[in-house]
mmCIF file of C-alpha atoms in Angstrom:
data_model
loop_
_atom_site.group_PDB
_atom_site.id
_atom_site.type_symbol
_atom_site.label_atom_id
_atom_site.label_comp_id
_atom_site.label_asym_id
_atom_site.label_seq_id
_atom_site.Cartn_x
_atom_site.Cartn_y
_atom_site.Cartn_z
ATOM 1 C CA MET D 1 90.088 169.678 147.999
ATOM 2 C CA ALA D 2 88.745 168.526 144.643
ATOM 3 C CA GLU D 3 88.227 171.181 142.009
ATOM 4 C CA PRO D 4 84.690 171.796 140.660
ATOM 5 C CA HIS D 5 83.908 170.588 137.156
ATOM 6 C CA LEU D 6 83.380 173.788 135.189
ATOM 7 C CA ILE D 7 83.028 174.295 131.452
ATOM 8 C CA ASP D 8 83.609 177.344 129.282
ATOM 9 C CA PRO D 9 80.251 177.850 127.514
ATOM 10 C CA ARG D 10 81.981 179.727 124.696
ATOM 11 C CA THR D 11 84.088 176.770 123.603
ATOM 12 C CA LEU D 12 82.013 173.761 124.620
ATOM 13 C CA TYR D 13 80.929 173.294 120.996
ATOM 14 C CA LYS D 14 82.019 174.539 117.583
ATOM 15 C CA ALA D 15 82.748 178.268 117.733
ATOM 16 C CA ASN D 16 83.913 178.995 114.184
ATOM 17 C CA GLU D 17 82.323 179.036 110.743
ATOM 18 C CA TYR D 18 80.322 176.107 109.368
ATOM 19 C CA PRO D 19 80.958 174.826 105.839
ATOM 20 C CA LYS D 20 78.449 175.842 103.169
ATOM 21 C CA GLN D 21 75.788 173.159 102.844
ATOM 22 C CA GLU D 22 72.161 172.686 101.894
ATOM 23 C CA GLN D 23 69.747 169.786 101.534
ATOM 24 C CA ASP D 24 66.537 169.036 99.731
ATOM 25 C CA THR D 25 63.407 168.851 101.877
ATOM 26 C CA PRO D 26 63.258 167.057 104.228
ATOM 27 C CA ALA D 27 66.740 167.736 105.583
ATOM 28 C CA LEU D 28 68.335 164.926 107.604
ATOM 29 C CA GLU D 29 70.749 165.026 110.527
ATOM 30 C CA GLU D 30 72.889 162.241 109.107
ATOM 31 C CA LYS D 31 73.915 164.518 106.216
ATOM 32 C CA MET D 32 74.818 167.569 108.302
ATOM 33 C CA ILE D 33 78.421 168.745 108.676
ATOM 34 C CA PRO D 34 79.042 168.535 111.570
ATOM 35 C CA LYS D 35 76.232 166.323 112.805
ATOM 36 C CA PRO D 36 74.345 167.962 115.705
ATOM 37 C CA ASP D 37 74.766 166.744 119.264
ATOM 38 C CA CYS D 38 71.354 165.641 120.489
ATOM 39 C CA GLY D 39 72.675 163.940 123.605
ATOM 40 C CA GLU D 40 73.044 160.524 121.988
ATOM 41 C CA THR D 41 76.136 159.761 124.035
ATOM 42 C CA SER D 42 76.032 162.418 126.732
ATOM 43 C CA TYR D 43 72.558 162.590 128.283
ATOM 44 C CA LYS D 44 72.216 160.634 131.534
ATOM 45 C CA GLY D 45 68.797 160.131 133.067
ATOM 46 C CA SER D 46 67.740 159.949 136.693
ATOM 47 C CA GLY D 47 64.107 158.825 136.605
ATOM 48 C CA LYS D 48 62.520 162.269 136.440
ATOM 49 C CA LEU D 49 59.842 161.136 133.959
ATOM 50 C CA LEU D 50 59.326 157.542 135.034
ATOM 51 C CA ASN D 51 56.452 155.852 133.145
ATOM 52 C CA ARG D 52 55.337 159.071 131.479
ATOM 53 C CA ARG D 53 53.520 158.701 128.165
ATOM 54 C CA VAL D 54 54.796 161.379 125.824
ATOM 55 C CA LEU D 55 54.004 162.661 122.345
ATOM 56 C CA ILE D 56 56.665 164.826 120.671
ATOM 57 C CA THR D 57 56.049 166.490 117.309
ATOM 58 C CA GLY D 58 59.132 166.905 115.173
ATOM 59 C CA GLY D 59 60.852 164.329 117.373
ATOM 60 C CA ASP D 60 63.099 162.779 114.732
ATOM 61 C CA SER D 61 65.780 165.461 114.598
ATOM 62 C CA GLY D 62 67.112 168.597 116.225
ATOM 63 C CA ILE D 63 65.518 169.826 119.419
ATOM 64 C CA GLY D 64 62.688 167.284 119.300
ATOM 65 C CA ARG D 65 65.205 164.453 118.925
ATOM 66 C CA ALA D 66 67.185 165.697 121.928
ATOM 67 C CA ALA D 67 63.993 165.877 123.979
ATOM 68 C CA ALA D 68 62.959 162.369 122.889
ATOM 69 C CA ILE D 69 66.308 160.867 123.871
ATOM 70 C CA ALA D 70 66.312 162.652 127.223
ATOM 71 C CA TYR D 71 62.689 161.753 128.000
ATOM 72 C CA ALA D 72 63.317 158.077 127.290
ATOM 73 C CA ARG D 73 66.419 158.056 129.501
ATOM 74 C CA GLU D 74 64.353 159.713 132.214
ATOM 75 C CA GLY D 75 61.931 156.770 132.041
ATOM 76 C CA ALA D 76 59.241 157.854 129.558
ATOM 77 C CA ASP D 77 57.613 156.029 126.668
ATOM 78 C CA VAL D 78 57.837 158.304 123.642
ATOM 79 C CA ALA D 79 55.774 158.704 120.473
ATOM 80 C CA ILE D 80 57.472 160.701 117.720
ATOM 81 C CA GLN D 81 55.647 162.519 114.945
ATOM 82 C CA PHE D 82 57.829 163.238 111.933
ATOM 83 C CA PHE D 83 57.385 164.434 108.364
ATOM 84 C CA PRO D 84 57.237 161.531 105.877
ATOM 85 C CA GLY D 85 60.671 161.207 104.300
ATOM 86 C CA GLU D 86 62.495 161.661 107.593
ATOM 87 C CA GLU D 87 62.403 157.948 108.424
ATOM 88 C CA PRO D 88 66.199 157.528 108.662
ATOM 89 C CA ASP D 89 66.422 160.066 111.492
ATOM 90 C CA ALA D 90 63.252 158.775 113.171
ATOM 91 C CA GLU D 91 64.480 155.180 113.137
ATOM 92 C CA GLU D 92 67.757 156.221 114.763
ATOM 93 C CA VAL D 93 65.851 157.866 117.602
ATOM 94 C CA ALA D 94 63.590 154.837 117.943
ATOM 95 C CA GLU D 95 66.608 152.600 118.479
ATOM 96 C CA LEU D 96 67.975 154.921 121.159
ATOM 97 C CA ILE D 97 64.617 154.923 122.957
ATOM 98 C CA LYS D 98 64.480 151.127 122.852
ATOM 99 C CA LYS D 99 68.029 150.928 124.211
ATOM 100 C CA ALA D 100 66.825 153.030 127.138
ATOM 101 C CA GLY D 101 64.306 150.273 127.846
ATOM 102 C CA ARG D 102 61.255 152.286 126.859
ATOM 103 C CA LYS D 103 58.447 151.919 124.325
ATOM 104 C CA VAL D 104 58.474 153.989 121.144
ATOM 105 C CA LYS D 105 55.828 154.783 118.542
ATOM 106 C CA LEU D 106 56.766 156.311 115.192
ATOM 107 C CA LEU D 107 54.151 158.553 113.589
ATOM 108 C CA PRO D 108 54.889 159.633 109.991
ATOM 109 C CA TYR D 109 52.346 162.405 109.466
ATOM 110 C CA ASP D 110 52.272 165.698 107.586
ATOM 111 C CA LEU D 111 50.907 168.242 110.067
ATOM 112 C CA ARG D 112 49.477 170.287 107.210
ATOM 113 C CA GLU D 113 46.836 167.594 106.794
ATOM 114 C CA ASP D 114 43.596 168.096 108.719
ATOM 115 C CA GLU D 115 43.449 164.600 110.209
ATOM 116 C CA ALA D 116 47.070 164.467 111.360
ATOM 117 C CA ALA D 117 46.629 165.914 114.854
ATOM 118 C CA THR D 118 43.785 163.586 115.802
ATOM 119 C CA ALA D 119 45.659 160.604 114.379
ATOM 120 C CA ILE D 120 48.910 161.171 116.253
ATOM 121 C CA VAL D 121 47.070 161.605 119.538
ATOM 122 C CA SER D 122 44.847 158.563 119.107
ATOM 123 C CA GLU D 123 47.762 156.358 118.011
ATOM 124 C CA THR D 124 49.830 157.471 121.004
ATOM 125 C CA VAL D 125 47.010 156.665 123.413
ATOM 126 C CA GLU D 126 46.484 153.287 121.761
ATOM 127 C CA ALA D 127 50.197 152.449 121.915
ATOM 128 C CA PHE D 128 50.819 153.534 125.518
ATOM 129 C CA GLY D 129 47.398 153.293 127.150
ATOM 130 C CA GLY D 130 47.275 157.030 127.781
ATOM 131 C CA LEU D 131 48.910 160.406 127.211
ATOM 132 C CA ASP D 132 50.136 162.801 129.901
ATOM 133 C CA THR D 133 52.871 164.915 128.276
ATOM 134 C CA LEU D 134 52.818 166.874 125.023
ATOM 135 C CA VAL D 135 55.901 168.443 123.462
ATOM 136 C CA LEU D 136 54.756 170.527 120.495
ATOM 137 C CA ASN D 137 57.934 171.248 118.606
ATOM 138 C CA ALA D 138 57.465 170.647 114.862
ATOM 139 C CA ALA D 139 58.144 173.640 112.639
ATOM 140 C CA GLN D 140 58.639 174.858 109.091
ATOM 141 C CA GLN D 141 61.165 177.639 108.439
ATOM 142 C CA ILE D 142 61.916 179.003 104.960
ATOM 143 C CA SER D 143 64.031 182.094 104.355
ATOM 144 C CA ARG D 144 62.950 184.524 101.622
ATOM 145 C CA PRO D 145 64.855 187.743 100.879
ATOM 146 C CA THR D 146 61.845 189.760 99.654
ATOM 147 C CA LEU D 147 58.086 189.896 100.137
ATOM 148 C CA SER D 148 57.472 189.163 96.461
ATOM 149 C CA GLU D 149 59.446 185.913 96.747
ATOM 150 C CA ARG D 150 57.363 184.653 99.680
ATOM 151 C CA PRO D 151 54.499 182.592 98.203
ATOM 152 C CA MET D 152 51.231 182.716 100.110
ATOM 153 C CA LYS D 153 51.174 178.910 99.970
ATOM 154 C CA GLN D 154 54.396 178.944 102.026
ATOM 155 C CA VAL D 155 52.855 181.357 104.523
ATOM 156 C CA GLU D 156 49.768 179.167 104.842
ATOM 157 C CA ASP D 157 51.833 176.000 105.273
ATOM 158 C CA THR D 158 54.077 177.637 107.879
ATOM 159 C CA PHE D 159 51.057 178.647 109.933
ATOM 160 C CA LYS D 160 49.502 175.186 109.543
ATOM 161 C CA VAL D 161 52.603 173.344 110.734
ATOM 162 C CA ASN D 162 53.847 175.785 113.360
ATOM 163 C CA ILE D 163 50.724 176.979 115.193
ATOM 164 C CA ILE D 164 47.463 175.621 113.755
ATOM 165 C CA SER D 165 48.637 172.045 114.307
ATOM 166 C CA MET D 166 49.319 172.959 117.950
ATOM 167 C CA PHE D 167 45.714 174.065 118.412
ATOM 168 C CA ALA D 168 44.491 170.874 116.774
ATOM 169 C CA THR D 169 46.791 168.568 118.746
ATOM 170 C CA VAL D 170 45.945 170.114 122.114
ATOM 171 C CA GLN D 171 42.250 169.965 121.269
ATOM 172 C CA ALA D 172 42.576 166.269 120.399
ATOM 173 C CA ALA D 173 44.636 165.542 123.524
ATOM 174 C CA GLU D 174 42.577 167.435 126.101
ATOM 175 C CA ALA D 175 40.287 164.503 126.883
ATOM 176 C CA TYR D 176 43.292 162.322 127.758
ATOM 177 C CA LEU D 177 45.563 164.699 129.687
ATOM 178 C CA PRO D 178 45.396 163.918 133.428
ATOM 179 C CA VAL D 179 45.937 166.087 136.475
ATOM 180 C CA GLY D 180 49.687 166.586 136.759
ATOM 181 C CA GLY D 181 50.188 166.432 133.010
ATOM 182 C CA ALA D 182 52.322 168.924 131.119
ATOM 183 C CA ILE D 183 52.457 170.671 127.774
ATOM 184 C CA VAL D 184 55.746 172.108 126.494
ATOM 185 C CA LEU D 185 55.757 174.223 123.352
ATOM 186 C CA SER D 186 58.679 175.376 121.215
ATOM 187 C CA THR D 187 58.644 179.058 120.356
ATOM 188 C CA SER D 188 61.802 181.013 119.386
ATOM 189 C CA ILE D 189 63.859 184.126 119.932
ATOM 190 C CA GLN D 190 62.288 185.082 116.595
ATOM 191 C CA ALA D 191 59.090 185.840 118.492
ATOM 192 C CA ASN D 192 60.839 188.818 120.090
ATOM 193 C CA ASP D 193 63.592 189.622 117.601
ATOM 194 C CA PRO D 194 62.212 188.706 114.168
ATOM 195 C CA SER D 195 64.401 188.506 111.084
ATOM 196 C CA GLU D 196 63.080 190.173 107.937
ATOM 197 C CA ASP D 197 63.737 187.060 105.842
ATOM 198 C CA LEU D 198 61.748 184.815 108.226
ATOM 199 C CA MET D 199 58.558 186.878 108.532
ATOM 200 C CA ASP D 200 56.057 184.013 108.427
ATOM 201 C CA TYR D 201 58.129 181.784 110.726
ATOM 202 C CA ALA D 202 58.698 184.623 113.209
ATOM 203 C CA ALA D 203 55.005 185.516 113.218
ATOM 204 C CA THR D 204 54.056 181.940 114.105
ATOM 205 C CA LYS D 205 56.604 181.878 116.916
ATOM 206 C CA ALA D 206 55.127 185.069 118.363
ATOM 207 C CA ALA D 207 51.706 183.425 118.143
ATOM 208 C CA ILE D 208 53.050 180.379 120.014
ATOM 209 C CA ALA D 209 54.380 182.584 122.817
ATOM 210 C CA ASN D 210 50.956 184.198 123.152
ATOM 211 C CA TYR D 211 49.229 180.813 122.916
ATOM 212 C CA THR D 212 51.420 179.451 125.714
ATOM 213 C CA VAL D 213 50.155 182.067 128.135
ATOM 214 C CA SER D 214 46.469 181.753 127.246
ATOM 215 C CA LEU D 215 46.659 177.946 127.189
ATOM 216 C CA SER D 216 48.284 177.905 130.628
ATOM 217 C CA LYS D 217 45.431 179.982 132.021
ATOM 218 C CA TYR D 218 42.936 177.536 130.550
ATOM 219 C CA PHE D 219 44.668 174.415 131.887
ATOM 220 C CA ALA D 220 45.790 175.651 135.317
ATOM 221 C CA PRO D 221 42.378 174.941 136.941
ATOM 222 C CA LYS D 222 42.657 171.395 135.565
ATOM 223 C CA GLY D 223 46.056 170.838 137.237
ATOM 224 C CA ILE D 224 47.943 170.768 133.937
ATOM 225 C CA ARG D 225 50.976 172.999 133.404
ATOM 226 C CA VAL D 226 51.838 174.740 130.115
ATOM 227 C CA ASN D 227 55.225 176.303 129.364
ATOM 228 C CA ALA D 228 57.442 177.012 126.362
ATOM 229 C CA VAL D 229 61.090 177.057 125.375
ATOM 230 C CA ALA D 230 62.469 179.840 123.176
ATOM 231 C CA PRO D 231 65.623 178.641 121.413
ATOM 232 C CA GLY D 232 68.110 180.926 119.745
ATOM 233 C CA PRO D 233 70.288 179.741 116.839
ATOM 234 C CA ILE D 234 70.464 175.957 117.294
ATOM 235 C CA TRP D 235 72.299 173.693 114.825
ATOM 236 C CA THR D 236 69.481 171.549 113.390
ATOM 237 C CA PRO D 237 68.305 170.306 109.960
ATOM 238 C CA LEU D 238 65.673 173.064 109.998
ATOM 239 C CA GLN D 239 68.400 175.467 108.874
ATOM 240 C CA LEU D 240 69.557 173.537 105.809
ATOM 241 C CA ASP D 241 66.570 173.015 103.494
ATOM 242 C CA GLY D 242 65.826 176.688 102.923
ATOM 243 C CA GLY D 243 65.717 177.755 106.558
ATOM 244 C CA GLN D 244 68.747 180.022 106.193
ATOM 245 C CA THR D 245 70.843 181.455 103.376
ATOM 246 C CA GLN D 246 74.296 179.982 102.809
ATOM 247 C CA GLU D 247 75.851 183.194 104.119
ATOM 248 C CA VAL D 248 73.955 182.830 107.394
ATOM 249 C CA ILE D 249 74.785 179.120 107.631
ATOM 250 C CA GLN D 250 78.508 179.820 107.508
ATOM 251 C CA LYS D 251 78.361 182.283 110.386
ATOM 252 C CA PHE D 252 75.452 180.646 112.173
ATOM 253 C CA GLY D 253 75.290 181.685 115.827
ATOM 254 C CA LEU D 254 78.554 183.630 115.796
ATOM 255 C CA ASP D 255 76.699 186.890 116.498
ATOM 256 C CA THR D 256 75.342 185.700 119.867
ATOM 257 C CA PRO D 257 76.969 186.903 123.109
ATOM 258 C CA LEU D 258 78.493 183.417 123.527
ATOM 259 C CA LYS D 259 79.793 183.593 119.937
ATOM 260 C CA ARG D 260 78.535 180.205 118.759
ATOM 261 C CA ALA D 261 75.415 178.287 117.795
ATOM 262 C CA GLY D 262 73.752 176.057 120.355
ATOM 263 C CA GLN D 263 73.373 172.297 120.124
ATOM 264 C CA PRO D 264 70.055 170.457 120.646
ATOM 265 C CA ALA D 265 71.528 168.616 123.640
ATOM 266 C CA GLU D 266 71.829 171.942 125.443
ATOM 267 C CA LEU D 267 68.039 172.357 125.407
ATOM 268 C CA ALA D 268 67.083 168.850 126.537
ATOM 269 C CA PRO D 269 67.432 169.529 130.299
ATOM 270 C CA VAL D 270 65.005 172.456 130.016
ATOM 271 C CA TYR D 271 62.400 170.311 128.246
ATOM 272 C CA VAL D 272 62.860 167.631 130.902
ATOM 273 C CA PHE D 273 62.502 170.122 133.735
ATOM 274 C CA LEU D 274 59.312 171.683 132.352
ATOM 275 C CA ALA D 275 57.685 168.256 131.944
ATOM 276 C CA SER D 276 58.819 166.924 135.313
ATOM 277 C CA ASN D 277 57.394 167.223 138.810
ATOM 278 C CA ASP D 278 60.370 169.448 139.645
ATOM 279 C CA ALA D 279 58.477 172.192 137.805
ATOM 280 C CA SER D 280 55.327 171.745 139.895
ATOM 281 C CA TYR D 281 54.982 175.519 140.455
ATOM 282 C CA VAL D 282 56.022 176.545 136.947
ATOM 283 C CA THR D 283 53.359 177.379 134.378
ATOM 284 C CA SER D 284 52.794 180.135 131.810
ATOM 285 C CA GLN D 285 56.564 180.667 131.453
ATOM 286 C CA ILE D 286 58.857 180.935 128.438
ATOM 287 C CA TYR D 287 62.442 179.809 128.969
ATOM 288 C CA GLY D 288 65.082 181.237 126.652
ATOM 289 C CA VAL D 289 68.017 179.067 125.549
ATOM 290 C CA THR D 290 69.609 181.562 123.225
ATOM 291 C CA GLY D 291 73.318 181.922 123.861
ATOM 292 C CA GLY D 292 72.595 185.300 125.403
ATOM 293 C CA GLY D 293 69.952 186.722 123.076
ATOM 294 C CA ASN D 294 67.199 188.520 124.972
ATOM 295 C CA ILE D 295 63.658 187.132 124.705
ATOM 296 C CA ASN D 296 62.131 189.939 126.776
ATOM 297 C CA LEU D 297 60.844 192.979 124.929
#
């Protein structure tokens, strides 16, 4: 009898210290050591999202990139919002989406700007003839050791990018989302276990968790599902342009029960599931992908 294909989750990816490294904003995947696995070579689709029309914020790198690659290989056309300056990463993803035989739309917008949410929605609808799936994933994360070193401008920008832009994007998209559509938000383990150096980021992630539940109640009567994913420590560019201290970077993820950081590719199947018809009876839920960290208070 053939043996089952099993993997040891502790050793599937890097399980020792990372080298010290930092980047100027915006950080890029191509400069990371090691470069994250976003499923570029590993993700195989099976038609779960055939002909979907998807908008992903923060889709150029990290978790958003992994979702974009997976969605395209599952049969979706994908629009990617990214922060201006991240074109090299965005163009790489665009090529992978095209190789999957799907349409792609690149949207270089700063989500701190008032008009950005309306623009990315309208350009997606124009490019694809509609919009049925939103993945709201873009985020700003900046570590500060003390309260006095945390400028209020940073706090304001973090709230604008991480949660206010979600309100604005959903509001702009509501008129287009059809019955059977889906919204997937990215929150974090920081919503439940906040770090003292990430106060503003953690507060926005708690707000997103709350928003997920209230938004799902609003959209359920319209036949639209709303869920969220709560990642733990995932190896993405978000960590390298001020998102973590160098001391944390070196030992990133080693304090989880699985003793390593996660890779973006390990979250992609959850984002696919929550958008797909397989999740037809799933709404108002938050799925943790944390390496064992608890997202339940």
